[in-house]
Amino acid sequence: MRDEFDAVIVGSGPNGLTAAAVLARAGRRVLVLEAAGTIGGGTRTDEALGTGIRRDVCSAVHPTGFASPAFAELELADHGLRWLVPDVSLGHVGAGEVVAIHRENADTAIELGSDAHRWESIVGYADDPHALAAQVLEMPDLPRHPVAMSRFAAAAVLPVDTLTRAFGGHRAAMAFAGIAAHAERPLSAPGSSAAGMLLGGLTVSGWPIAEGGSRAITDALAAIVVDHGGTIEMDCPVTELGQLPTDCDLFFDTSPEMILRLFGDRLPRRYARALRRFEYGGGACKVDFVLSEPIPWAVRPDVLARTATFHLADDVAQIRRTERDVAAGRVPERPWVLGGEPTRIDPTRAPEGTHLAWTYCHVPAGCEVDVSASIIAELERRAPGFSDTVVDSMVTTAADMQRHNANYVGGDINCGTSSLRQLVARPVLSPNPQVTGIPGVYLCSSATAPGGGVHGMSGYRAARAALRSRPGPR
Ligand SMILES: Cc1cc2nc3c(=O)[nH]c(=O)nc-3n(C[C@H](O)[C@H](O)[C@H](O)COP(=O)(O)OP(=O)(O)OC[C@H]3O[C@@H](n4cnc5c(N)ncnc54)[C@H](O)[C@@H]3O)c2cc1C
């Protein structure tokens, strides 16, 4: 029965579904096989703890999805996706102060004072950051604006510690360090500024959430697949090649380990070596809170009510210590924390009188430790009385992450670290990093360029490569 298909996609994360949608629209007969009982991978929304509140299981905020050329081409809005774009992209909550990074550069300038000009020239790196970010997501294609791209790359390869020294004041430095540290790299590491440059630039176009939850992205992609005759099957973990047809293209929205396990000696030697050398990063421990009222921020609650994303760190040093500890395999004593209160921006997600906050912090790979006490302590420091608002909570340790999704090796939410080497060669240095060297077999997960985040670009590139190499349906 499976021989009826032109393409089989293993895994239904945003990359797998984007590949499936592009192929289905091009007339290919596609089958998506998903191991889990729900589709979406890192882009799922469930109902938190039976409360009727919609909880994003993994990804929550979507600057890269908003800027994604693949999502734009697929016109996800026509399939029900609605972005809600707060005017405050990010609130960095320090010790007794808040730095708000706005979509409007003029408003951010007021926050950053004497560093405003430097922030705009380094982080707000172009007249049109949205267009430049789209190019970064299209890497390794040749840039359309080489001068702007060269400026971007020159800063991106630097350690965060170097770029933060360029700021005279600590407010700009800690805001930048928090954005860059999404990549979970030591701040002294070359290339650790890359995420700061990409996501920092995108604060201008917006850090949106999807109305109703991140699942709306999955639903829109799946609708395109199904509308074009594709088939999606759940509870279908692929563990051996015998489960797949032989005479069709195969796309793996999986970890590189999966490719090595399935194809082993059939892979070209150079490619297999690259996959064996592929490095995963540290893990994340996520804690979701059902709240009786919004977080009672002590400082600037009005501003924090206007964003879907907050970072908690007293200063650059707290971020530096966290990332250094994680890299050394230690659970940070006082981690810096990423979080958001999506129900502030999207009231459709929660019944009246209930709220949800998600948080996570970086921990060593494979860590089984529940860090909720540390996260609550960081929240209490900045929002006294927070604990009294907590109705229920749910912890997902780094080890749980991998149990739920095989791509999150050791709890690495990006399926591969963003070391300087893997910024350039992910997983191989190639104009077509999704091509495995076995004809018709593609690796299309975030283990390939441009890397982690919900943007579908790896799937898009894999599908385009397949359409180029085998034009027209079989
Ligand atoms: C806690 C957390 C928070 C995050 N926050 C954000 C955020 O706010 N914004 C953002 O842009 N990104 C965020 N991310 C990262 C983002 O979710 C991922 O980068 C993105 O989902 C990667 O997409 P993907 O399609 O490559 O893989 P995934 O989304 O991981 O999907 C892979 C799919 O393949 C399936 N699969 C794997 N192996 C097999 C197999 N052998 N057989 C069948 N199916 C298989 C898995 O079950 C899964 O459904 C977050 C991730 C996590 C975990």
Short mmCIF file of C-alpha atoms and ligand atoms in Angstrom, two decimals:
data_model
loop_
_atom_site.label_atom_id
_atom_site.label_comp_id
_atom_site.label_asym_id
_atom_site.label_seq_id
_atom_site.Cartn_x
_atom_site.Cartn_y
_atom_site.Cartn_z
CA MET A 1 0.00 0.00 0.00
CA ARG A 2 2.86 2.37 0.85
CA ASP A 3 4.21 1.98 -2.69
CA GLU A 4 1.51 4.40 -3.83
CA PHE A 5 3.52 7.33 -2.54
CA ASP A 6 6.13 9.52 -4.22
CA ALA A 7 7.53 10.72 -0.91
CA VAL A 8 7.47 9.51 2.68
CA ILE A 9 8.27 11.98 5.44
CA VAL A 10 9.33 10.51 8.78
CA GLY A 11 8.39 12.97 11.53
CA SER A 12 5.75 15.70 11.57
CA GLY A 13 7.58 18.61 13.21
CA PRO A 14 7.42 21.97 11.42
CA ASN A 15 10.24 20.87 9.10
CA GLY A 16 8.65 17.54 8.22
CA LEU A 17 5.25 19.11 7.60
CA THR A 18 6.75 21.94 5.56
CA ALA A 19 8.54 19.41 3.35
CA ALA A 20 5.27 17.48 3.00
CA ALA A 21 3.28 20.63 2.19
CA VAL A 22 5.75 21.82 -0.47
CA LEU A 23 5.84 18.37 -2.08
CA ALA A 24 2.06 17.90 -1.94
CA ARG A 25 1.50 21.30 -3.54
CA ALA A 26 3.89 20.26 -6.31
CA GLY A 27 1.67 17.25 -7.02
CA ARG A 28 3.65 14.59 -5.16
CA ARG A 29 1.72 11.89 -3.32
CA VAL A 30 3.01 12.21 0.22
CA LEU A 31 2.77 10.12 3.36
CA VAL A 32 3.83 11.52 6.76
CA LEU A 33 4.65 9.01 9.51
CA GLU A 34 4.75 10.40 13.05
CA ALA A 35 5.94 8.43 16.08
CA ALA A 36 3.83 10.34 18.60
CA GLY A 37 0.09 10.26 19.09
CA THR A 38 -0.20 13.88 17.91
CA ILE A 39 1.45 15.69 15.02
CA GLY A 40 3.59 18.79 15.29
CA GLY A 41 6.79 17.76 17.14
CA GLY A 42 8.03 20.96 18.80
CA THR A 43 4.95 22.83 17.58
CA ARG A 44 2.14 21.27 19.61
CA THR A 45 -0.44 22.68 21.98
CA ASP A 46 -2.33 20.61 24.53
CA GLU A 47 -4.74 21.31 27.33
CA ALA A 48 -2.86 22.12 30.52
CA LEU A 49 -3.67 19.82 33.41
CA GLY A 50 -7.33 19.45 32.47
CA THR A 51 -7.98 23.15 33.03
CA GLY A 52 -9.16 24.04 29.55
CA ILE A 53 -6.10 26.30 29.12
CA ARG A 54 -4.16 25.76 25.93
CA ARG A 55 -0.50 25.09 26.70
CA ASP A 56 2.29 25.13 24.17
CA VAL A 57 4.15 21.90 24.83
CA CYS A 58 7.45 23.18 23.38
CA SER A 59 7.79 26.25 21.16
CA ALA A 60 5.75 29.29 22.13
CA VAL A 61 7.11 32.44 20.48
CA HIS A 62 7.77 32.65 16.77
CA PRO A 63 10.08 35.38 15.47
CA THR A 64 11.63 32.94 12.98
CA GLY A 65 8.25 31.57 11.91
CA PHE A 66 7.01 35.11 11.31
CA ALA A 67 10.09 35.83 9.14
CA SER A 68 10.17 32.44 7.42
CA PRO A 69 10.22 32.56 3.60
CA ALA A 70 8.80 29.01 3.60
CA PHE A 71 5.79 29.89 5.74
CA ALA A 72 5.24 33.03 3.65
CA GLU A 73 5.26 31.03 0.42
CA LEU A 74 2.84 28.47 1.87
CA GLU A 75 0.43 31.28 2.86
CA LEU A 76 -0.37 29.77 6.23
CA ALA A 77 -2.80 32.61 6.98
CA ASP A 78 -5.11 31.11 4.34
CA HIS A 79 -5.16 27.95 6.45
CA GLY A 80 -6.14 29.56 9.71
CA LEU A 81 -2.83 30.79 11.18
CA ARG A 82 -3.11 34.21 12.78
CA TRP A 83 -0.06 35.86 14.30
CA LEU A 84 -0.53 38.03 17.38
CA VAL A 85 2.37 40.46 17.43
CA PRO A 86 2.90 42.31 20.74
CA ASP A 87 4.35 45.81 20.51
CA VAL A 88 6.90 44.85 23.20
CA SER A 89 8.96 41.99 21.78
CA LEU A 90 10.74 41.17 25.01
CA GLY A 91 10.84 42.21 28.64
CA HIS A 92 14.17 41.54 30.33
CA VAL A 93 13.48 41.55 34.08
CA GLY A 94 16.71 42.27 35.94
CA ALA A 95 17.24 43.07 39.61
CA GLY A 96 14.69 45.79 40.31
CA GLU A 97 14.53 46.94 36.70
CA VAL A 98 12.98 46.00 33.40
CA VAL A 99 14.49 46.55 29.96
CA ALA A 100 11.79 46.41 27.31
CA ILE A 101 12.83 45.76 23.72
CA HIS A 102 10.10 47.21 21.53
CA ARG A 103 9.22 46.77 17.90
CA GLU A 104 9.71 50.52 17.54
CA ASN A 105 13.41 51.39 17.60
CA ALA A 106 12.55 54.82 19.03
CA ASP A 107 10.92 53.19 22.09
CA THR A 108 13.85 50.80 22.56
CA ALA A 109 16.20 53.80 22.32
CA ILE A 110 14.51 55.36 25.38
CA GLU A 111 15.12 52.10 27.31
CA LEU A 112 18.79 51.89 26.37
CA GLY A 113 19.82 55.53 26.75
CA SER A 114 23.40 56.10 25.65
CA ASP A 115 23.60 52.59 24.14
CA ALA A 116 20.65 53.21 21.85
CA HIS A 117 22.71 54.07 18.80
CA ARG A 118 25.10 51.15 19.32
CA TRP A 119 22.18 48.74 19.77
CA GLU A 120 20.64 49.89 16.55
CA SER A 121 23.87 49.62 14.59
CA ILE A 122 24.81 46.18 15.99
CA VAL A 123 21.52 44.43 16.68
CA GLY A 124 19.01 46.33 14.59
CA TYR A 125 21.50 45.64 11.85
CA ALA A 126 19.63 46.73 8.73
CA ASP A 127 16.89 48.98 7.49
CA ASP A 128 14.79 45.86 7.04
CA PRO A 129 15.74 43.23 9.63
CA HIS A 130 12.84 41.03 8.51
CA ALA A 131 14.30 40.72 5.00
CA LEU A 132 17.82 40.16 6.28
CA ALA A 133 16.60 37.53 8.76
CA ALA A 134 14.82 35.77 5.90
CA GLN A 135 18.19 35.59 4.17
CA VAL A 136 19.85 34.19 7.25
CA LEU A 137 17.16 31.51 7.31
CA GLU A 138 17.87 30.77 3.64
CA MET A 139 21.52 30.00 4.40
CA PRO A 140 23.65 28.62 2.80
CA ASP A 141 22.09 30.17 -0.33
CA LEU A 142 24.06 33.09 -1.73
CA PRO A 143 22.92 36.31 -0.04
CA ARG A 144 20.87 38.82 -2.01
CA HIS A 145 22.32 41.68 0.06
CA PRO A 146 25.97 40.65 0.51
CA VAL A 147 27.05 43.83 2.31
CA ALA A 148 24.35 43.58 4.98
CA MET A 149 24.96 39.85 5.30
CA SER A 150 28.71 40.35 5.73
CA ARG A 151 28.08 42.85 8.52
CA PHE A 152 25.68 40.38 10.14
CA ALA A 153 28.15 37.50 9.85
CA ALA A 154 31.07 39.56 11.16
CA ALA A 155 29.19 40.23 14.41
CA ALA A 156 27.54 36.78 14.59
CA VAL A 157 30.86 34.93 14.76
CA LEU A 158 31.97 36.90 17.83
CA PRO A 159 31.58 35.69 21.40
CA VAL A 160 28.73 37.34 23.32
CA ASP A 161 31.35 38.56 25.80
CA THR A 162 32.98 40.63 23.04
CA LEU A 163 29.75 42.17 21.78
CA THR A 164 28.40 42.99 25.24
CA ARG A 165 31.63 44.88 25.99
CA ALA A 166 30.73 47.15 23.07
CA PHE A 167 27.81 48.45 25.13
CA GLY A 168 28.69 51.08 27.71
CA GLY A 169 25.72 50.32 29.98
CA HIS A 170 24.61 47.07 31.53
CA ARG A 171 20.97 47.31 30.34
CA ALA A 172 21.77 46.79 26.65
CA ALA A 173 24.43 44.21 27.52
CA MET A 174 22.12 42.03 29.60
CA ALA A 175 19.26 42.29 27.11
CA PHE A 176 21.58 41.21 24.28
CA ALA A 177 23.17 38.42 26.33
CA GLY A 178 19.71 37.01 27.15
CA ILE A 179 18.64 37.00 23.51
CA ALA A 180 21.91 35.42 22.37
CA ALA A 181 21.86 32.81 25.13
CA HIS A 182 18.77 31.19 23.58
CA ALA A 183 21.48 29.25 21.74
CA GLU A 184 22.67 27.73 25.05
CA ARG A 185 26.35 28.38 24.39
CA PRO A 186 29.02 29.68 26.77
CA LEU A 187 29.18 33.47 26.33
CA SER A 188 32.90 33.24 25.67
CA ALA A 189 32.41 30.87 22.72
CA PRO A 190 33.03 32.12 19.17
CA GLY A 191 29.71 32.23 17.31
CA SER A 192 27.66 32.58 20.50
CA SER A 193 26.36 35.95 19.25
CA ALA A 194 24.64 34.43 16.21
CA ALA A 195 21.25 33.84 17.85
CA GLY A 196 21.45 37.30 19.43
CA MET A 197 21.99 38.87 16.03
CA LEU A 198 19.14 36.96 14.36
CA LEU A 199 16.56 37.11 17.16
CA GLY A 200 17.69 40.60 18.25
CA GLY A 201 17.11 41.96 14.76
CA LEU A 202 13.73 40.28 14.69
CA THR A 203 12.58 42.18 17.79
CA VAL A 204 11.86 44.94 15.27
CA SER A 205 9.58 42.87 13.04
CA GLY A 206 8.08 41.18 16.09
CA TRP A 207 8.18 38.19 18.43
CA PRO A 208 4.66 36.91 17.83
CA ILE A 209 2.63 34.02 19.16
CA ALA A 210 0.08 32.05 17.18
CA GLU A 211 -3.54 32.68 18.10
CA GLY A 212 -4.89 29.66 19.94
CA GLY A 213 -1.42 28.18 20.45
CA SER A 214 1.57 27.04 18.40
CA ARG A 215 -0.50 24.11 17.21
CA ALA A 216 -2.14 26.57 14.77
CA ILE A 217 1.11 26.44 12.75
CA THR A 218 0.97 22.65 12.68
CA ASP A 219 -2.71 22.68 11.75
CA ALA A 220 -2.12 25.10 8.88
CA LEU A 221 0.75 23.00 7.46
CA ALA A 222 -1.20 19.75 7.90
CA ALA A 223 -4.24 21.29 6.18
CA ILE A 224 -2.12 22.02 3.10
CA VAL A 225 -0.84 18.43 3.06
CA VAL A 226 -4.30 16.92 3.40
CA ASP A 227 -5.97 19.39 0.99
CA HIS A 228 -3.47 18.25 -1.64
CA GLY A 229 -4.23 14.58 -1.14
CA GLY A 230 -1.48 13.77 1.39
CA THR A 231 -1.83 11.23 4.19
CA ILE A 232 -0.66 11.68 7.78
CA GLU A 233 -0.40 8.72 10.14
CA MET A 234 0.33 8.98 13.87
CA ASP A 235 1.64 6.40 16.36
CA CYS A 236 4.00 5.18 13.62
CA PRO A 237 7.58 5.23 14.95
CA VAL A 238 9.98 4.30 12.16
CA THR A 239 12.70 2.08 13.52
CA GLU A 240 13.83 0.15 10.46
CA LEU A 241 14.02 0.64 6.72
CA GLY A 242 11.70 -2.30 6.10
CA GLN A 243 8.81 -0.07 7.24
CA LEU A 244 9.37 2.27 4.29
CA PRO A 245 8.76 1.82 0.57
CA THR A 246 11.87 1.55 -1.60
CA ASP A 247 10.81 3.38 -4.74
CA CYS A 248 10.14 6.88 -3.41
CA ASP A 249 11.93 9.84 -1.89
CA LEU A 250 12.49 9.61 1.86
CA PHE A 251 12.64 12.65 4.16
CA PHE A 252 13.78 12.34 7.75
CA ASP A 253 12.64 15.03 10.16
CA THR A 254 14.75 13.19 12.72
CA SER A 255 18.07 13.34 14.48
CA PRO A 256 21.24 12.49 12.52
CA GLU A 257 21.53 9.41 14.76
CA MET A 258 18.43 8.00 13.09
CA ILE A 259 20.01 8.33 9.63
CA LEU A 260 23.18 6.62 10.86
CA ARG A 261 21.16 3.81 12.42
CA LEU A 262 19.00 3.22 9.34
CA PHE A 263 21.55 3.63 6.57
CA GLY A 264 24.90 2.93 8.26
CA ASP A 265 27.45 1.74 5.70
CA ARG A 266 25.34 2.85 2.74
CA LEU A 267 26.09 6.49 3.53
CA PRO A 268 29.02 8.16 1.77
CA ARG A 269 31.97 7.95 4.13
CA ARG A 270 32.48 11.73 4.46
CA TYR A 271 28.83 12.28 5.26
CA ALA A 272 28.70 9.43 7.79
CA ARG A 273 31.79 10.86 9.49
CA ALA A 274 30.09 14.28 9.74
CA LEU A 275 27.02 12.70 11.33
CA ARG A 276 29.14 10.79 13.83
CA ARG A 277 30.90 14.06 14.78
CA PHE A 278 27.60 15.92 15.07
CA GLU A 279 27.35 17.54 18.51
CA TYR A 280 24.26 18.04 20.63
CA GLY A 281 23.93 20.83 23.16
CA GLY A 282 22.73 20.91 26.73
CA GLY A 283 19.15 20.29 27.75
CA ALA A 284 16.24 22.34 29.00
CA CYS A 285 13.90 21.85 31.93
CA LYS A 286 10.45 23.37 31.32
CA VAL A 287 7.94 24.33 33.98
CA ASP A 288 4.40 25.41 33.05
CA PHE A 289 2.25 27.18 35.63
CA VAL A 290 -1.52 27.47 35.74
CA LEU A 291 -2.18 30.76 37.55
CA SER A 292 -5.19 32.32 39.21
CA GLU A 293 -4.02 35.77 38.13
CA PRO A 294 -1.27 37.26 35.96
CA ILE A 295 2.27 37.26 37.36
CA PRO A 296 2.37 40.09 39.96
CA TRP A 297 5.51 41.82 38.62
CA ALA A 298 6.94 44.34 41.09
CA VAL A 299 8.48 46.61 38.45
CA ARG A 300 6.73 47.95 35.33
CA PRO A 301 3.85 45.44 35.29
CA ASP A 302 2.14 47.55 32.62
CA VAL A 303 5.02 47.01 30.19
CA LEU A 304 5.35 43.29 30.96
CA ALA A 305 1.63 42.87 30.28
CA ARG A 306 2.34 43.90 26.68
CA THR A 307 4.82 41.15 25.80
CA ALA A 308 4.62 37.39 25.28
CA THR A 309 8.23 36.84 26.35
CA PHE A 310 10.33 37.59 29.42
CA HIS A 311 13.90 36.85 30.40
CA LEU A 312 14.91 36.76 34.07
CA ALA A 313 18.55 37.54 34.89
CA ASP A 314 20.03 40.13 37.23
CA ASP A 315 22.89 40.82 34.87
CA VAL A 316 25.15 39.36 32.19
CA ALA A 317 27.05 37.51 34.92
CA GLN A 318 24.01 35.41 35.86
CA ILE A 319 23.58 34.37 32.22
CA ARG A 320 27.30 33.69 31.88
CA ARG A 321 27.36 31.52 35.03
CA THR A 322 24.33 29.53 33.89
CA GLU A 323 25.75 28.73 30.48
CA ARG A 324 29.19 27.96 31.91
CA ASP A 325 27.66 25.58 34.47
CA VAL A 326 25.56 23.82 31.85
CA ALA A 327 28.56 23.38 29.55
CA ALA A 328 30.48 21.90 32.49
CA GLY A 329 27.64 19.46 33.27
CA ARG A 330 26.46 21.25 36.45
CA VAL A 331 22.86 22.21 37.24
CA PRO A 332 22.97 26.00 37.72
CA GLU A 333 22.21 27.15 41.26
CA ARG A 334 20.58 30.39 40.11
CA PRO A 335 19.70 29.84 36.44
CA TRP A 336 18.67 32.61 34.14
CA VAL A 337 15.12 31.89 33.01
CA LEU A 338 13.18 32.24 29.75
CA GLY A 339 9.42 32.52 29.92
CA GLY A 340 6.18 34.00 28.76
CA GLU A 341 2.59 34.63 29.65
CA PRO A 342 0.77 33.95 26.39
CA THR A 343 -2.66 34.34 27.95
CA ARG A 344 -1.93 38.08 28.34
CA ILE A 345 -1.67 38.50 24.59
CA ASP A 346 -4.11 35.77 23.56
CA PRO A 347 -7.09 35.57 25.91
CA THR A 348 -8.69 32.90 23.65
CA ARG A 349 -6.31 30.38 25.25
CA ALA A 350 -7.77 30.37 28.75
CA PRO A 351 -11.17 30.33 30.42
CA GLU A 352 -11.94 33.59 32.21
CA GLY A 353 -10.07 33.99 35.49
CA THR A 354 -7.24 31.59 34.58
CA HIS A 355 -3.79 32.28 33.16
CA LEU A 356 -0.78 30.34 32.04
CA ALA A 357 2.94 31.03 32.26
CA TRP A 358 5.60 28.83 30.67
CA THR A 359 9.22 28.94 31.77
CA TYR A 360 12.36 27.00 31.13
CA CYS A 361 16.02 27.15 31.90
CA HIS A 362 19.09 25.45 30.55
CA VAL A 363 20.42 22.34 32.28
CA PRO A 364 23.05 19.73 31.37
CA ALA A 365 22.22 17.17 28.68
CA GLY A 366 20.09 14.28 29.89
CA CYS A 367 19.46 15.96 33.26
CA GLU A 368 16.65 14.38 35.31
CA VAL A 369 16.59 17.25 37.84
CA ASP A 370 13.34 19.19 38.38
CA VAL A 371 14.46 22.84 38.61
CA SER A 372 11.04 24.29 39.43
CA ALA A 373 12.19 25.49 42.88
CA SER A 374 14.97 27.59 41.29
CA ILE A 375 12.61 28.98 38.64
CA ILE A 376 9.99 29.89 41.27
CA ALA A 377 12.70 31.59 43.34
CA GLU A 378 13.72 33.75 40.34
CA LEU A 379 10.06 34.66 39.76
CA GLU A 380 9.45 35.42 43.45
CA ARG A 381 12.45 37.79 43.49
CA ARG A 382 10.80 39.83 40.76
CA ALA A 383 7.14 39.16 41.49
CA PRO A 384 6.65 38.73 45.25
CA GLY A 385 3.56 36.62 45.89
CA PHE A 386 3.96 34.69 42.63
CA SER A 387 3.73 31.34 44.45
CA ASP A 388 0.30 32.29 45.83
CA THR A 389 -1.04 32.63 42.29
CA VAL A 390 0.06 29.12 41.27
CA VAL A 391 -2.91 26.76 40.94
CA ASP A 392 -0.95 23.91 39.41
CA SER A 393 2.32 23.26 37.62
CA MET A 394 3.84 20.76 35.27
CA VAL A 395 7.53 19.92 34.95
CA THR A 396 9.24 18.49 31.88
CA THR A 397 12.86 17.61 32.61
CA ALA A 398 15.54 17.41 29.93
CA ALA A 399 15.34 13.64 30.11
CA ASP A 400 11.54 13.83 29.62
CA MET A 401 12.05 15.97 26.51
CA GLN A 402 13.92 13.15 24.81
CA ARG A 403 11.35 10.59 25.98
CA HIS A 404 8.62 12.68 24.27
CA ASN A 405 10.54 13.44 21.09
CA ALA A 406 13.55 11.44 19.89
CA ASN A 407 14.93 14.55 18.13
CA TYR A 408 15.63 16.24 21.47
CA VAL A 409 18.73 14.18 22.17
CA GLY A 410 19.60 14.68 25.85
CA GLY A 411 16.89 17.36 25.98
CA ASP A 412 18.62 19.54 23.36
CA ILE A 413 15.62 21.47 22.05
CA ASN A 414 17.38 22.43 18.81
CA CYS A 415 18.59 18.93 17.85
CA GLY A 416 22.22 20.02 17.65
CA THR A 417 24.35 22.66 19.28
CA SER A 418 25.12 25.97 17.56
CA SER A 419 28.90 25.78 17.83
CA LEU A 420 30.81 27.85 15.30
CA ARG A 421 31.44 24.67 13.30
CA GLN A 422 27.76 23.74 13.25
CA LEU A 423 26.73 27.27 12.33
CA VAL A 424 28.69 26.74 9.13
CA ALA A 425 28.49 22.98 8.59
CA ARG A 426 25.15 21.67 9.80
CA PRO A 427 25.58 18.74 9.51
CA VAL A 428 27.97 19.15 6.55
CA LEU A 429 29.47 22.07 4.69
CA SER A 430 27.42 21.96 1.52
CA PRO A 431 25.18 24.17 -0.60
CA ASN A 432 22.54 21.46 0.01
CA PRO A 433 22.96 20.40 3.63
CA GLN A 434 19.76 18.31 3.54
CA VAL A 435 21.18 15.97 0.88
CA THR A 436 22.59 12.81 2.47
CA GLY A 437 24.50 11.43 -0.49
CA ILE A 438 22.06 8.54 -0.93
CA PRO A 439 19.88 9.51 -3.91
CA GLY A 440 16.36 10.34 -2.79
CA VAL A 441 17.18 10.36 0.94
CA TYR A 442 17.07 13.70 2.79
CA LEU A 443 17.67 14.75 6.38
CA CYS A 444 15.29 17.68 6.89
CA SER A 445 15.16 18.38 10.64
CA SER A 446 16.67 21.28 12.56
CA ALA A 447 19.89 19.24 12.67
CA THR A 448 20.42 20.79 9.23
CA ALA A 449 20.95 24.45 8.29
CA PRO A 450 19.64 26.90 9.26
CA GLY A 451 19.16 25.06 12.56
CA GLY A 452 16.74 25.27 15.48
CA GLY A 453 13.51 27.21 15.65
CA VAL A 454 10.11 26.93 14.07
CA HIS A 455 10.54 28.17 10.50
CA GLY A 456 10.26 25.06 8.34
CA MET A 457 13.28 26.08 6.26
CA SER A 458 15.13 22.76 6.53
CA GLY A 459 12.05 20.92 5.31
CA TYR A 460 11.50 23.51 2.60
CA ARG A 461 15.06 23.18 1.33
CA ALA A 462 14.89 19.38 1.33
CA ALA A 463 11.64 19.42 -0.63
CA ARG A 464 13.03 21.91 -3.14
CA ALA A 465 16.16 19.78 -3.59
CA ALA A 466 14.00 16.72 -4.27
CA LEU A 467 11.80 18.59 -6.74
CA ARG A 468 14.90 19.79 -8.57
CA SER A 469 16.42 16.34 -8.79
CA ARG A 470 13.24 14.51 -9.81
CA PRO A 471 10.97 17.01 -11.56
CA GLY A 472 7.32 16.05 -11.95
CA PRO A 473 5.41 13.34 -10.07
CA ARG A 474 6.49 9.77 -10.68
C1 LIG B 1 10.72 23.49 25.38
C2 LIG B 1 10.97 24.01 23.99
C3 LIG B 1 10.76 25.35 23.73
C4 LIG B 1 11.01 25.85 22.45
N1 LIG B 1 10.71 27.15 22.19
C5 LIG B 1 10.78 27.61 20.93
C6 LIG B 1 10.23 28.88 20.60
O1 LIG B 1 9.64 29.56 21.45
N2 LIG B 1 10.35 29.31 19.31
C7 LIG B 1 10.94 28.55 18.34
O2 LIG B 1 11.01 28.98 17.17
N3 LIG B 1 11.44 27.31 18.62
C8 LIG B 1 11.35 26.83 19.88
N4 LIG B 1 11.77 25.55 20.18
C9 LIG B 1 12.51 24.79 19.15
C10 LIG B 1 11.58 24.23 18.09
O3 LIG B 1 10.48 23.60 18.68
C11 LIG B 1 12.36 23.22 17.24
O4 LIG B 1 13.55 23.81 16.76
C12 LIG B 1 11.52 22.77 16.05
O5 LIG B 1 10.33 22.15 16.49
C13 LIG B 1 12.31 21.80 15.19
O6 LIG B 1 11.47 21.32 14.18
P1 LIG B 1 11.74 19.93 13.46
O7 LIG B 1 10.63 19.72 12.51
O8 LIG B 1 13.14 19.90 12.96
O9 LIG B 1 11.70 18.83 14.62
P2 LIG B 1 10.63 18.52 15.73
O10 LIG B 1 9.70 19.64 15.92
O11 LIG B 1 11.39 18.06 16.91
O12 LIG B 1 9.78 17.31 15.14
C14 LIG B 1 10.34 16.05 14.89
C15 LIG B 1 9.20 15.05 14.83
O13 LIG B 1 9.69 13.82 14.32
C16 LIG B 1 9.17 12.77 15.08
N5 LIG B 1 10.10 11.64 14.97
C17 LIG B 1 11.39 11.59 15.36
N6 LIG B 1 11.91 10.38 15.11
C18 LIG B 1 10.92 9.66 14.53
C19 LIG B 1 10.85 8.33 14.03
N7 LIG B 1 11.89 7.52 14.06
N8 LIG B 1 9.66 7.90 13.49
C20 LIG B 1 8.61 8.73 13.40
N9 LIG B 1 8.61 10.00 13.87
C21 LIG B 1 9.76 10.46 14.42
C22 LIG B 1 9.08 13.33 16.48
O14 LIG B 1 8.16 12.60 17.27
C23 LIG B 1 8.60 14.75 16.20
O15 LIG B 1 7.20 14.84 16.13
C24 LIG B 1 11.50 25.00 21.43
C25 LIG B 1 11.67 23.64 21.69
C26 LIG B 1 11.39 23.14 22.96
C27 LIG B 1 11.52 21.68 23.21
#
